[in-house]
Amino acid sequence: VILDMIMPRMSGGETFDHLSGINPDIKAILSSGYSINGQAQSILKRGCRTFLQKPFTIRSLSRKIREVLDLTEGA
């Protein structure tokens, strides 16, 4: 799952918390144009797998997806 920090109905953090309540092993990437500090860091500590700074390229998105899949496949 790729989450944005700021979304219309629920924030990225709220969405992550909701999804991880359904599936604690959710594979989520958090994306934002804001710094990783603060709220993003808090979401990562709660189990979100990685952070992708905006703007990003398809190549960097692909790398992050591979990184998350490799982490979970090796577990």
JSON list of C-alpha atoms in Angstrom, two decimals:
[
{"chain": "A", "resi": 1, "resn": "VAL", "atom": "CA", "xyz": [0.00, 0.00, 0.00]},
{"chain": "A", "resi": 2, "resn": "ILE", "atom": "CA", "xyz": [1.30, 3.46, -0.86]},
{"chain": "A", "resi": 3, "resn": "LEU", "atom": "CA", "xyz": [-0.02, 6.15, 1.47]},
{"chain": "A", "resi": 4, "resn": "ASP", "atom": "CA", "xyz": [0.20, 9.91, 1.23]},
{"chain": "A", "resi": 5, "resn": "MET", "atom": "CA", "xyz": [0.50, 11.86, 4.48]},
{"chain": "A", "resi": 6, "resn": "ILE", "atom": "CA", "xyz": [-2.33, 14.19, 3.47]},
{"chain": "A", "resi": 7, "resn": "MET", "atom": "CA", "xyz": [-5.46, 12.69, 1.95]},
{"chain": "A", "resi": 8, "resn": "PRO", "atom": "CA", "xyz": [-9.04, 14.00, 1.75]},
{"chain": "A", "resi": 9, "resn": "ARG", "atom": "CA", "xyz": [-10.92, 11.90, 4.32]},
{"chain": "A", "resi": 10, "resn": "MET", "atom": "CA", "xyz": [-8.24, 10.30, 6.47]},
{"chain": "A", "resi": 11, "resn": "SER", "atom": "CA", "xyz": [-4.62, 11.20, 6.97]},
{"chain": "A", "resi": 12, "resn": "GLY", "atom": "CA", "xyz": [-1.92, 8.74, 6.03]},
{"chain": "A", "resi": 13, "resn": "GLY", "atom": "CA", "xyz": [-1.43, 7.96, 9.72]},
{"chain": "A", "resi": 14, "resn": "GLU", "atom": "CA", "xyz": [-5.11, 7.29, 10.32]},
{"chain": "A", "resi": 15, "resn": "THR", "atom": "CA", "xyz": [-5.31, 5.11, 7.22]},
{"chain": "A", "resi": 16, "resn": "PHE", "atom": "CA", "xyz": [-2.21, 3.17, 8.24]},
{"chain": "A", "resi": 17, "resn": "ASP", "atom": "CA", "xyz": [-3.59, 2.60, 11.76]},
{"chain": "A", "resi": 18, "resn": "HIS", "atom": "CA", "xyz": [-6.91, 1.40, 10.34]},
{"chain": "A", "resi": 19, "resn": "LEU", "atom": "CA", "xyz": [-5.27, -0.95, 7.82]},
{"chain": "A", "resi": 20, "resn": "SER", "atom": "CA", "xyz": [-2.78, -2.34, 10.35]},
{"chain": "A", "resi": 21, "resn": "GLY", "atom": "CA", "xyz": [-5.73, -3.08, 12.65]},
{"chain": "A", "resi": 22, "resn": "ILE", "atom": "CA", "xyz": [-7.12, -5.28, 9.88]},
{"chain": "A", "resi": 23, "resn": "ASN", "atom": "CA", "xyz": [-3.74, -6.78, 8.94]},
{"chain": "A", "resi": 24, "resn": "PRO", "atom": "CA", "xyz": [-0.80, -6.17, 11.31]},
{"chain": "A", "resi": 25, "resn": "ASP", "atom": "CA", "xyz": [1.62, -7.33, 8.58]},
{"chain": "A", "resi": 26, "resn": "ILE", "atom": "CA", "xyz": [0.52, -4.64, 6.10]},
{"chain": "A", "resi": 27, "resn": "LYS", "atom": "CA", "xyz": [3.27, -3.63, 3.68]},
{"chain": "A", "resi": 28, "resn": "ALA", "atom": "CA", "xyz": [2.94, 0.15, 3.49]},
{"chain": "A", "resi": 29, "resn": "ILE", "atom": "CA", "xyz": [5.08, 2.91, 2.03]},
{"chain": "A", "resi": 30, "resn": "LEU", "atom": "CA", "xyz": [4.46, 6.43, 3.31]},
{"chain": "A", "resi": 31, "resn": "SER", "atom": "CA", "xyz": [4.94, 9.29, 0.86]},
{"chain": "A", "resi": 32, "resn": "SER", "atom": "CA", "xyz": [4.99, 13.02, 1.49]},
{"chain": "A", "resi": 33, "resn": "GLY", "atom": "CA", "xyz": [6.31, 16.29, 0.20]},
{"chain": "A", "resi": 34, "resn": "TYR", "atom": "CA", "xyz": [7.01, 17.20, 3.82]},
{"chain": "A", "resi": 35, "resn": "SER", "atom": "CA", "xyz": [10.01, 16.15, 5.88]},
{"chain": "A", "resi": 36, "resn": "ILE", "atom": "CA", "xyz": [10.30, 12.68, 7.37]},
{"chain": "A", "resi": 37, "resn": "ASN", "atom": "CA", "xyz": [10.57, 14.33, 10.80]},
{"chain": "A", "resi": 38, "resn": "GLY", "atom": "CA", "xyz": [7.53, 14.65, 13.02]},
{"chain": "A", "resi": 39, "resn": "GLN", "atom": "CA", "xyz": [4.34, 12.88, 12.03]},
{"chain": "A", "resi": 40, "resn": "ALA", "atom": "CA", "xyz": [5.95, 10.72, 9.34]},
{"chain": "A", "resi": 41, "resn": "GLN", "atom": "CA", "xyz": [8.54, 9.44, 11.82]},
{"chain": "A", "resi": 42, "resn": "SER", "atom": "CA", "xyz": [5.74, 8.53, 14.23]},
{"chain": "A", "resi": 43, "resn": "ILE", "atom": "CA", "xyz": [3.95, 6.50, 11.54]},
{"chain": "A", "resi": 44, "resn": "LEU", "atom": "CA", "xyz": [7.18, 4.67, 10.69]},
{"chain": "A", "resi": 45, "resn": "LYS", "atom": "CA", "xyz": [7.66, 3.80, 14.36]},
{"chain": "A", "resi": 46, "resn": "ARG", "atom": "CA", "xyz": [4.16, 2.30, 14.37]},
{"chain": "A", "resi": 47, "resn": "GLY", "atom": "CA", "xyz": [5.17, -0.16, 11.64]},
{"chain": "A", "resi": 48, "resn": "CYS", "atom": "CA", "xyz": [4.97, 1.56, 8.27]},
{"chain": "A", "resi": 49, "resn": "ARG", "atom": "CA", "xyz": [7.80, -0.02, 6.27]},
{"chain": "A", "resi": 50, "resn": "THR", "atom": "CA", "xyz": [9.53, 2.96, 4.63]},
{"chain": "A", "resi": 51, "resn": "PHE", "atom": "CA", "xyz": [9.26, 6.59, 3.55]},
{"chain": "A", "resi": 52, "resn": "LEU", "atom": "CA", "xyz": [9.36, 8.01, 0.01]},
{"chain": "A", "resi": 53, "resn": "GLN", "atom": "CA", "xyz": [9.99, 11.73, -0.33]},
{"chain": "A", "resi": 54, "resn": "LYS", "atom": "CA", "xyz": [7.99, 13.62, -2.99]},
{"chain": "A", "resi": 55, "resn": "PRO", "atom": "CA", "xyz": [8.54, 14.35, -5.74]},
{"chain": "A", "resi": 56, "resn": "PHE", "atom": "CA", "xyz": [9.76, 10.91, -6.70]},
{"chain": "A", "resi": 57, "resn": "THR", "atom": "CA", "xyz": [10.53, 9.11, -9.93]},
{"chain": "A", "resi": 58, "resn": "ILE", "atom": "CA", "xyz": [9.10, 5.80, -11.10]},
{"chain": "A", "resi": 59, "resn": "ARG", "atom": "CA", "xyz": [12.58, 4.36, -10.56]},
{"chain": "A", "resi": 60, "resn": "SER", "atom": "CA", "xyz": [12.73, 5.47, -6.91]},
{"chain": "A", "resi": 61, "resn": "LEU", "atom": "CA", "xyz": [9.18, 4.19, -6.33]},
{"chain": "A", "resi": 62, "resn": "SER", "atom": "CA", "xyz": [10.15, 0.84, -7.85]},
{"chain": "A", "resi": 63, "resn": "ARG", "atom": "CA", "xyz": [13.20, 0.65, -5.58]},
{"chain": "A", "resi": 64, "resn": "LYS", "atom": "CA", "xyz": [11.10, 1.33, -2.47]},
{"chain": "A", "resi": 65, "resn": "ILE", "atom": "CA", "xyz": [8.55, -1.31, -3.46]},
{"chain": "A", "resi": 66, "resn": "ARG", "atom": "CA", "xyz": [11.36, -3.83, -4.03]},
{"chain": "A", "resi": 67, "resn": "GLU", "atom": "CA", "xyz": [12.93, -2.86, -0.68]},
{"chain": "A", "resi": 68, "resn": "VAL", "atom": "CA", "xyz": [9.65, -3.51, 1.17]},
{"chain": "A", "resi": 69, "resn": "LEU", "atom": "CA", "xyz": [9.07, -6.81, -0.63]},
{"chain": "A", "resi": 70, "resn": "ASP", "atom": "CA", "xyz": [12.65, -7.95, 0.06]},
{"chain": "A", "resi": 71, "resn": "LEU", "atom": "CA", "xyz": [12.26, -7.10, 3.77]},
{"chain": "A", "resi": 72, "resn": "THR", "atom": "CA", "xyz": [9.11, -9.15, 4.08]},
{"chain": "A", "resi": 73, "resn": "GLU", "atom": "CA", "xyz": [10.33, -12.07, 1.96]},
{"chain": "A", "resi": 74, "resn": "GLY", "atom": "CA", "xyz": [13.45, -12.39, 4.12]},
{"chain": "A", "resi": 75, "resn": "ALA", "atom": "CA", "xyz": [11.46, -12.44, 7.37]}
]
